[in-house]
Short mmCIF file of C-alpha atoms in Angstrom, two decimals:
data_model
loop_
_atom_site.label_atom_id
_atom_site.label_comp_id
_atom_site.label_asym_id
_atom_site.label_seq_id
_atom_site.Cartn_x
_atom_site.Cartn_y
_atom_site.Cartn_z
CA MET L 1 -17.10 134.00 -68.19
CA LEU L 2 -14.61 134.47 -71.00
CA HIS L 3 -13.49 131.10 -72.38
CA GLU L 4 -9.82 131.56 -73.26
CA TYR L 5 -8.65 127.96 -73.55
CA SER L 6 -9.75 125.13 -75.80
CA PRO L 7 -10.26 121.67 -74.27
CA ALA L 8 -7.39 120.36 -76.41
CA THR L 9 -5.00 122.98 -74.97
CA VAL L 10 -6.00 122.23 -71.37
CA GLY L 11 -5.84 118.49 -72.07
CA GLY L 12 -2.27 118.94 -73.30
CA GLU L 13 -1.30 120.71 -70.06
CA ILE L 14 -2.95 118.00 -67.94
CA ASN L 15 -0.84 115.47 -69.84
CA LEU L 16 2.32 117.34 -68.82
CA TRP L 17 1.09 117.33 -65.23
CA TYR L 18 0.33 113.59 -65.43
CA GLU L 19 3.86 112.91 -66.70
CA ALA L 20 5.30 114.88 -63.78
CA VAL L 21 3.18 112.81 -61.36
CA LYS L 22 4.24 109.51 -62.94
CA ARG L 23 7.91 110.50 -62.77
CA ASN L 24 7.62 111.74 -59.15
CA HIS L 25 8.68 115.28 -60.08
CA ARG L 26 6.96 116.75 -57.05
CA GLU L 27 7.71 120.45 -57.42
CA LEU L 28 6.86 120.46 -61.12
CA ALA L 29 3.65 118.49 -60.47
CA VAL L 30 2.48 121.07 -57.91
CA GLN L 31 3.25 123.94 -60.30
CA LEU L 32 1.42 122.27 -63.17
CA LYS L 33 -1.61 121.43 -61.03
CA ASP L 34 -1.95 125.11 -60.05
CA LYS L 35 -1.57 126.14 -63.68
CA VAL L 36 -4.12 123.61 -64.96
CA SER L 37 -6.63 124.46 -62.22
CA GLY L 38 -6.59 128.09 -63.33
CA MET L 39 -6.93 127.17 -67.01
CA LEU L 40 -9.83 124.83 -66.26
CA GLU L 41 -11.91 127.75 -64.97
CA GLN L 42 -11.50 129.50 -68.32
CA MET L 43 -12.03 126.49 -70.58
CA LEU L 44 -14.89 125.73 -72.92
CA PRO L 45 -16.95 122.98 -71.20
CA ASP L 46 -15.68 119.46 -71.92
CA HIS L 47 -16.49 116.50 -69.67
CA LYS L 48 -13.53 114.41 -70.91
CA VAL L 49 -11.00 117.02 -69.81
CA VAL L 50 -12.73 117.43 -66.43
CA THR L 51 -12.71 113.66 -65.89
CA PHE L 52 -9.02 113.45 -66.81
CA TYR L 53 -8.30 116.34 -64.42
CA GLN L 54 -10.12 114.57 -61.57
CA LEU L 55 -8.28 111.30 -62.17
CA VAL L 56 -4.85 112.95 -62.30
CA SER L 57 -5.72 115.07 -59.26
CA PHE L 58 -6.60 111.92 -57.31
CA LYS L 59 -3.30 110.27 -58.29
CA HIS L 60 -1.41 113.51 -57.55
CA ASP L 61 -2.82 113.79 -54.03
CA LYS L 62 -2.40 110.11 -53.21
CA PHE L 63 1.11 109.54 -54.50
CA LEU L 64 2.84 112.90 -54.15
CA ASP L 65 1.57 114.18 -50.83
CA GLU L 66 3.05 111.94 -48.15
CA ARG L 67 0.73 113.44 -45.52
CA TRP L 68 -1.98 111.14 -46.89
CA LEU L 69 -0.08 108.20 -45.42
CA ASN L 70 -0.45 109.56 -41.88
CA LEU L 71 -4.19 110.31 -42.03
CA PRO L 72 -6.33 107.90 -39.97
CA TYR L 73 -8.87 107.50 -42.76
CA TYR L 74 -6.29 106.76 -45.46
CA SER L 75 -6.96 103.03 -45.29
CA ASN L 76 -10.66 103.69 -45.98
CA ALA L 77 -10.03 105.92 -48.99
CA PRO L 78 -10.50 104.43 -52.48
CA GLN L 79 -7.25 102.80 -53.46
CA PRO L 80 -5.65 103.17 -56.87
CA THR L 81 -6.29 100.21 -59.12
CA ASP L 82 -5.04 98.88 -62.43
CA GLU L 83 -8.41 99.92 -63.88
CA MET L 84 -7.88 103.52 -62.76
CA ASP L 85 -4.40 103.54 -64.29
CA CYS L 86 -5.87 102.23 -67.55
CA LEU L 87 -8.45 105.03 -67.49
CA LEU L 88 -5.71 107.58 -66.87
CA ASP L 89 -3.65 106.24 -69.75
CA PHE L 90 -6.73 106.18 -72.01
CA PHE L 91 -7.53 109.84 -71.35
CA SER L 92 -3.84 110.74 -71.56
CA TYR L 93 -3.47 109.25 -75.05
CA TYR L 94 -6.91 110.49 -76.16
CA LEU L 95 -6.43 114.11 -75.10
CA HIS L 96 -2.85 114.19 -76.32
CA ALA L 97 -4.19 113.08 -79.71
CA GLU L 98 -6.77 115.89 -79.56
CA SER L 99 -4.03 118.40 -78.76
CA LEU L 100 -2.00 117.16 -81.74
CA MET L 101 -5.09 117.43 -83.96
CA GLU L 102 -5.51 121.06 -82.93
CA SER L 103 -1.92 121.75 -83.98
CA LYS L 104 -2.54 119.83 -87.24
CA ASP L 105 0.04 117.15 -86.41
CA TYR L 106 -2.25 114.47 -87.84
CA ARG L 107 0.29 111.66 -88.08
CA ASN L 108 1.21 111.74 -84.41
CA ALA L 109 -2.45 112.27 -83.52
CA PHE L 110 -3.24 109.02 -85.35
CA LYS L 111 -0.54 107.23 -83.34
CA TYR L 112 -1.99 108.35 -80.00
CA PHE L 113 -5.59 107.70 -81.07
CA SER L 114 -4.49 104.14 -81.92
CA ARG L 115 -2.95 103.71 -78.46
CA ALA L 116 -6.13 105.00 -76.82
CA GLU L 117 -8.26 102.66 -78.96
CA ASP L 118 -6.45 99.67 -77.42
CA MET L 119 -7.91 100.73 -74.05
CA LEU L 120 -11.40 101.62 -75.25
CA THR L 121 -12.87 98.55 -73.52
CA GLN L 122 -12.24 100.36 -70.21
CA ILE L 123 -14.94 102.90 -71.11
CA ASP L 124 -18.40 101.70 -70.09
CA ASP L 125 -20.44 104.59 -71.52
CA PRO L 126 -21.37 103.78 -75.18
CA ALA L 127 -21.83 107.48 -75.99
CA GLU L 128 -18.30 108.18 -74.74
CA ARG L 129 -16.96 105.33 -76.89
CA ALA L 130 -18.89 106.69 -79.87
CA GLU L 131 -17.42 110.17 -79.42
CA PHE L 132 -13.90 108.74 -79.28
CA LEU L 133 -14.45 106.67 -82.45
CA PHE L 134 -15.89 109.73 -84.22
CA ARG L 135 -12.84 111.83 -83.35
CA PHE L 136 -10.50 108.99 -84.34
CA GLY L 137 -12.36 108.76 -87.66
CA ARG L 138 -11.88 112.49 -88.23
CA ALA L 139 -8.14 112.10 -87.63
CA CYS L 140 -8.00 109.28 -90.21
CA TYR L 141 -9.97 111.47 -92.63
CA SER L 142 -7.46 114.31 -92.18
CA LEU L 143 -4.67 111.86 -93.10
CA HIS L 144 -6.61 110.66 -96.18
CA LEU L 145 -6.84 107.17 -94.62
CA TYR L 146 -10.35 106.78 -95.96
CA GLY L 147 -10.69 103.04 -95.35
CA GLU L 148 -9.77 103.42 -91.67
CA ALA L 149 -11.91 106.57 -91.39
CA HIS L 150 -14.87 104.65 -92.82
CA LEU L 151 -14.37 101.88 -90.25
CA GLN L 152 -14.16 104.19 -87.22
CA LEU L 153 -16.99 106.52 -88.30
CA THR L 154 -19.28 103.57 -89.06
CA LYS L 155 -18.64 102.11 -85.60
CA ALA L 156 -19.33 105.53 -84.05
CA LEU L 157 -22.57 105.95 -86.00
CA THR L 158 -23.77 102.48 -84.96
CA LEU L 159 -23.21 103.32 -81.29
CA TYR L 160 -24.89 106.73 -81.58
CA GLU L 161 -27.93 105.18 -83.28
CA GLN L 162 -28.35 102.88 -80.29
CA GLN L 163 -28.64 105.88 -77.92
CA TYR L 164 -31.55 108.28 -77.45
CA GLY L 165 -31.01 112.00 -78.01
CA TYR L 166 -27.88 111.92 -80.17
CA GLU L 167 -29.41 113.08 -83.48
CA ARG L 168 -26.87 115.88 -83.87
CA ALA L 169 -23.96 113.51 -83.25
CA GLN L 170 -25.43 111.09 -85.80
CA ALA L 171 -25.64 113.94 -88.31
CA SER L 172 -21.97 114.85 -87.75
CA CYS L 173 -20.98 111.22 -88.34
CA LYS L 174 -23.03 111.06 -91.53
CA ILE L 175 -21.51 114.29 -92.88
CA TYR L 176 -17.97 112.93 -92.53
CA LEU L 177 -19.03 109.50 -93.74
CA SER L 178 -20.56 111.06 -96.85
CA ASP L 179 -17.23 112.73 -97.63
CA VAL L 180 -15.41 109.44 -97.06
CA GLU L 181 -17.86 107.58 -99.31
CA ASN L 182 -17.21 110.20 -101.99
CA TRP L 183 -13.44 109.72 -101.77
CA LEU L 184 -13.98 105.94 -101.97
CA GLY L 185 -16.03 106.39 -105.13
CA GLU L 186 -19.37 105.50 -103.49
CA THR L 187 -21.18 108.64 -104.66
CA ASN L 188 -24.69 107.16 -104.37
CA ARG L 189 -24.09 106.16 -100.76
CA ALA L 190 -22.64 109.62 -100.06
CA SER L 191 -25.76 111.32 -101.42
CA GLN L 192 -27.99 108.95 -99.47
CA LEU L 193 -26.28 109.85 -96.19
CA ILE L 194 -26.70 113.58 -96.79
CA SER L 195 -30.36 113.06 -97.74
CA GLU L 196 -30.89 111.24 -94.43
CA VAL L 197 -29.40 114.20 -92.55
CA LEU L 198 -31.50 116.75 -94.42
CA ARG L 199 -34.68 114.85 -93.53
CA VAL L 200 -34.16 115.84 -89.90
CA GLU L 201 -32.77 119.32 -90.59
CA GLU L 202 -34.99 120.90 -87.91
CA ASN L 203 -32.84 119.09 -85.31
CA LEU L 204 -29.50 120.21 -86.72
CA GLY L 205 -29.22 123.70 -85.22
CA ASP L 206 -25.98 125.43 -86.25
CA LEU L 207 -24.90 122.26 -88.08
CA LYS L 208 -27.57 122.84 -90.74
CA PRO L 209 -25.63 125.27 -93.02
CA ARG L 210 -22.66 122.89 -93.13
CA VAL L 211 -24.97 120.05 -94.17
CA LEU L 212 -26.40 122.26 -96.91
CA GLY L 213 -22.87 123.13 -98.06
CA VAL L 214 -21.89 119.46 -98.30
CA SER L 215 -25.16 118.68 -100.08
CA GLY L 216 -24.41 121.45 -102.58
CA LEU L 217 -20.97 119.96 -103.21
CA HIS L 218 -22.49 116.53 -103.92
CA ALA L 219 -24.99 118.09 -106.33
CA MET L 220 -22.23 120.04 -108.08
CA LYS L 221 -20.10 116.90 -108.54
CA ALA L 222 -23.16 115.21 -110.05
CA MET L 223 -23.38 118.22 -112.45
CA ASN L 224 -26.82 119.07 -111.00
CA TYR L 225 -25.95 122.77 -110.90
CA GLU L 226 -29.44 124.16 -110.24
CA GLU L 227 -29.76 121.92 -107.18
CA ALA L 228 -26.25 122.85 -106.03
CA LEU L 229 -27.17 126.53 -106.36
CA LYS L 230 -30.14 126.15 -103.99
CA HIS L 231 -28.13 124.35 -101.32
CA PHE L 232 -25.15 126.72 -101.42
CA GLU L 233 -27.37 129.81 -101.28
CA ARG L 234 -29.28 128.45 -98.27
CA ALA L 235 -25.99 127.58 -96.57
CA ILE L 236 -24.36 131.01 -96.90
CA SER L 237 -27.57 132.80 -95.87
CA ASP L 238 -26.49 131.92 -92.32
CA ASP L 239 -24.33 134.93 -91.39
CA GLU L 240 -22.26 133.12 -88.77
CA TYR L 241 -21.49 130.18 -91.07
CA ALA L 242 -20.75 132.45 -94.05
CA THR L 243 -17.46 133.72 -92.57
CA THR L 244 -16.16 130.34 -91.36
CA ILE L 245 -13.70 128.41 -93.52
CA ASP L 246 -16.53 126.06 -94.58
CA GLY L 247 -18.77 129.03 -95.34
CA VAL L 248 -16.17 130.80 -97.47
CA GLN L 249 -15.55 127.53 -99.29
CA SER L 250 -19.30 127.30 -99.98
CA LYS L 251 -19.19 130.83 -101.44
CA ILE L 252 -16.33 129.81 -103.73
CA LEU L 253 -18.20 126.67 -104.82
CA LEU L 254 -21.32 128.75 -105.43
CA ALA L 255 -19.22 131.07 -107.62
CA VAL L 256 -17.96 128.03 -109.55
CA THR L 257 -21.56 126.85 -109.93
CA TYR L 258 -22.54 130.23 -111.37
CA PHE L 259 -19.62 129.99 -113.80
CA PHE L 260 -20.91 126.58 -114.93
CA LEU L 261 -24.36 128.13 -115.41
CA GLU L 262 -22.73 130.95 -117.45
CA GLN L 263 -23.88 133.58 -114.96
CA ASP L 264 -20.46 135.20 -114.79
CA HIS L 265 -21.60 138.46 -113.15
CA HIS L 266 -23.00 136.64 -110.09
CA ALA L 267 -19.95 134.39 -110.03
CA ARG L 268 -17.50 137.30 -109.90
CA LEU L 269 -19.45 139.10 -107.17
CA LEU L 270 -19.35 135.98 -105.02
CA LEU L 271 -15.70 135.41 -105.78
CA ASN L 272 -14.96 138.98 -104.64
CA HIS L 273 -16.80 138.37 -101.35
CA ALA L 274 -15.09 135.03 -100.80
CA GLU L 275 -11.67 136.50 -101.55
CA TYR L 276 -12.28 139.33 -99.05
CA GLU L 277 -13.32 136.89 -96.30
CA ALA L 278 -10.40 134.56 -97.06
CA LYS L 279 -7.93 137.45 -96.72
CA ALA L 280 -9.58 138.78 -93.55
CA ASN L 281 -9.42 135.36 -91.89
CA ASN L 282 -6.12 134.20 -93.39
CA TYR L 283 -7.63 131.16 -95.14
CA GLU L 284 -4.56 130.67 -97.33
CA ASN L 285 -5.70 127.55 -99.18
CA LEU L 286 -8.98 129.27 -100.13
CA LEU L 287 -7.08 132.34 -101.32
CA ALA L 288 -5.06 130.01 -103.54
CA ILE L 289 -8.25 128.59 -105.04
CA CYS L 290 -9.59 132.12 -105.62
CA LEU L 291 -6.37 132.94 -107.48
CA ILE L 292 -6.79 129.82 -109.63
CA LEU L 293 -10.37 130.80 -110.49
CA ARG L 294 -9.19 134.31 -111.41
CA GLY L 295 -6.60 132.75 -113.71
CA LEU L 296 -9.22 130.55 -115.36
CA HIS L 297 -12.14 132.95 -115.65
CA ASP L 298 -10.87 136.55 -115.34
CA TYR L 299 -7.30 136.75 -116.58
CA ARG L 300 -7.44 133.67 -118.86
CA ASP L 301 -3.81 133.16 -117.91
CA HIS L 302 -2.55 129.82 -116.65
CA THR L 303 0.41 131.44 -114.85
CA TYR L 304 -2.05 132.55 -112.13
CA VAL L 305 -3.28 128.96 -112.02
CA GLU L 306 0.30 127.76 -111.53
CA GLU L 307 0.84 130.28 -108.73
CA GLY L 308 -2.32 129.12 -106.96
CA LEU L 309 -1.28 125.47 -107.24
CA LYS L 310 2.14 126.31 -105.83
CA LEU L 311 0.41 127.68 -102.72
CA LEU L 312 -1.53 124.42 -102.40
CA SER L 313 1.52 122.17 -102.78
CA GLN L 314 2.30 121.89 -99.08
CA PRO L 315 1.90 119.02 -96.60
CA GLY L 316 -1.67 118.47 -95.45
CA LEU L 317 -3.26 119.89 -98.60
CA GLU L 318 -2.76 116.87 -100.87
CA ARG L 319 -6.50 116.21 -101.14
CA VAL L 320 -7.23 119.84 -102.10
CA TYR L 321 -4.33 119.91 -104.59
CA TYR L 322 -5.47 116.65 -106.15
CA ASP L 323 -9.11 117.66 -106.61
CA THR L 324 -8.08 121.10 -107.89
CA THR L 325 -5.76 119.70 -110.58
CA VAL L 326 -8.54 117.30 -111.68
CA PHE L 327 -10.93 120.26 -111.95
CA ILE L 328 -8.41 122.39 -113.90
CA SER L 329 -7.61 119.56 -116.32
CA ARG L 330 -11.31 119.02 -117.03
CA TYR L 331 -11.83 122.76 -117.48
CA TYR L 332 -9.16 122.97 -120.20
CA GLU L 333 -10.44 119.76 -121.78
CA ASP L 334 -13.93 121.31 -122.08
CA LEU L 335 -12.34 124.33 -123.77
CA GLY L 336 -10.57 122.05 -126.23
CA GLN L 337 -7.15 123.17 -124.95
CA LEU L 338 -5.79 119.64 -124.71
CA ASP L 339 -2.15 120.60 -124.17
CA TYR L 340 -3.06 122.41 -120.95
CA ALA L 341 -5.49 119.63 -120.00
CA LEU L 342 -2.71 117.02 -120.27
CA TYR L 343 -0.23 119.30 -118.51
CA PHE L 344 -2.43 119.61 -115.40
CA LEU L 345 -3.52 115.97 -115.60
CA LYS L 346 0.15 115.02 -115.30
CA LYS L 347 0.27 116.94 -112.00
CA THR L 348 -2.70 114.86 -110.83
CA VAL L 349 -0.99 111.61 -111.82
CA ASP L 350 2.32 112.61 -110.21
CA LEU L 351 0.58 113.30 -106.90
CA LYS L 352 -1.40 110.06 -107.19
CA LEU L 353 1.86 108.09 -107.51
CA MET L 354 3.11 109.65 -104.28
CA HIS L 355 -0.24 109.26 -102.48
CA PRO L 356 -2.04 106.17 -103.89
CA GLN L 357 -4.86 106.51 -101.33
CA LEU L 358 -6.19 109.54 -103.25
CA THR L 359 -9.11 108.64 -105.49
CA LEU L 360 -10.90 110.39 -108.31
CA THR L 361 -14.15 112.06 -107.23
#
């Protein structure tokens, strides 16, 4: 079966249906139930969405269809309870947050994740609680709220480690936690987390190339370029990963690594491939970084660098802009071009004043 709808999209529609039920908009509720039922058949599997659907469907049938009241077995049917309403509200907030995440509305996603967290005690399954905390942590990460992200991801990891058979989920937690530790300046802890994941790489499946990409990034930041080279090359050898946004980013970072190792021919070949994939998939922020690298290494012209930074100076890309200006400033400092180094460092400082949660990595 062709899966046309993401769980977040279907969850958003169920939320609209739930609102219609709560407000006693009968005709609209019936229309939305029919719509959601059709979408559910073409959705990627997701137990949370199915559970939410079942709960709303129960409430829909009980409260909107008056024929229930005349059925002889109505009094024996399970009655709605405060606990059920709490579960409905939990899934409503949770899946609305997921829908907002999909549309990159991270601030409102954080608000609804926070509301759902207040009801997390209603969820008995520890694995379900862990998954929620992981997704909440990712939302905090996307907003650069690294302290809150660290808290939620750590709680998720603790719960996953108490369950059997969740090695992949543990690995996902550790990948995000390693990034968070990096942003918080805990580079040793970040490297330790990635090393722990790599020790069980045979259990990672399609997560493995992403782990290798993150490991390569850690090695590159530690100026261990030979080690970074090995990890990036292993990561992009996976054809499916190589064309994803993470895979194209790994190609760009591998090109940068080759530039550091003064292997410019290999670097430019990789940059060409990365640029092609970024254009084909409309990865605009990666195209901007490619343009910056062209300005630094091919054209030796900082106007291309400025143009690339302009493309990165939009909401949601503050972290990328910040790290890129740090990199550019250091590049010009190494060349002894201190005027340019100070010029781009000022851009870093200006952004830091507006977003004090950003830290040097």
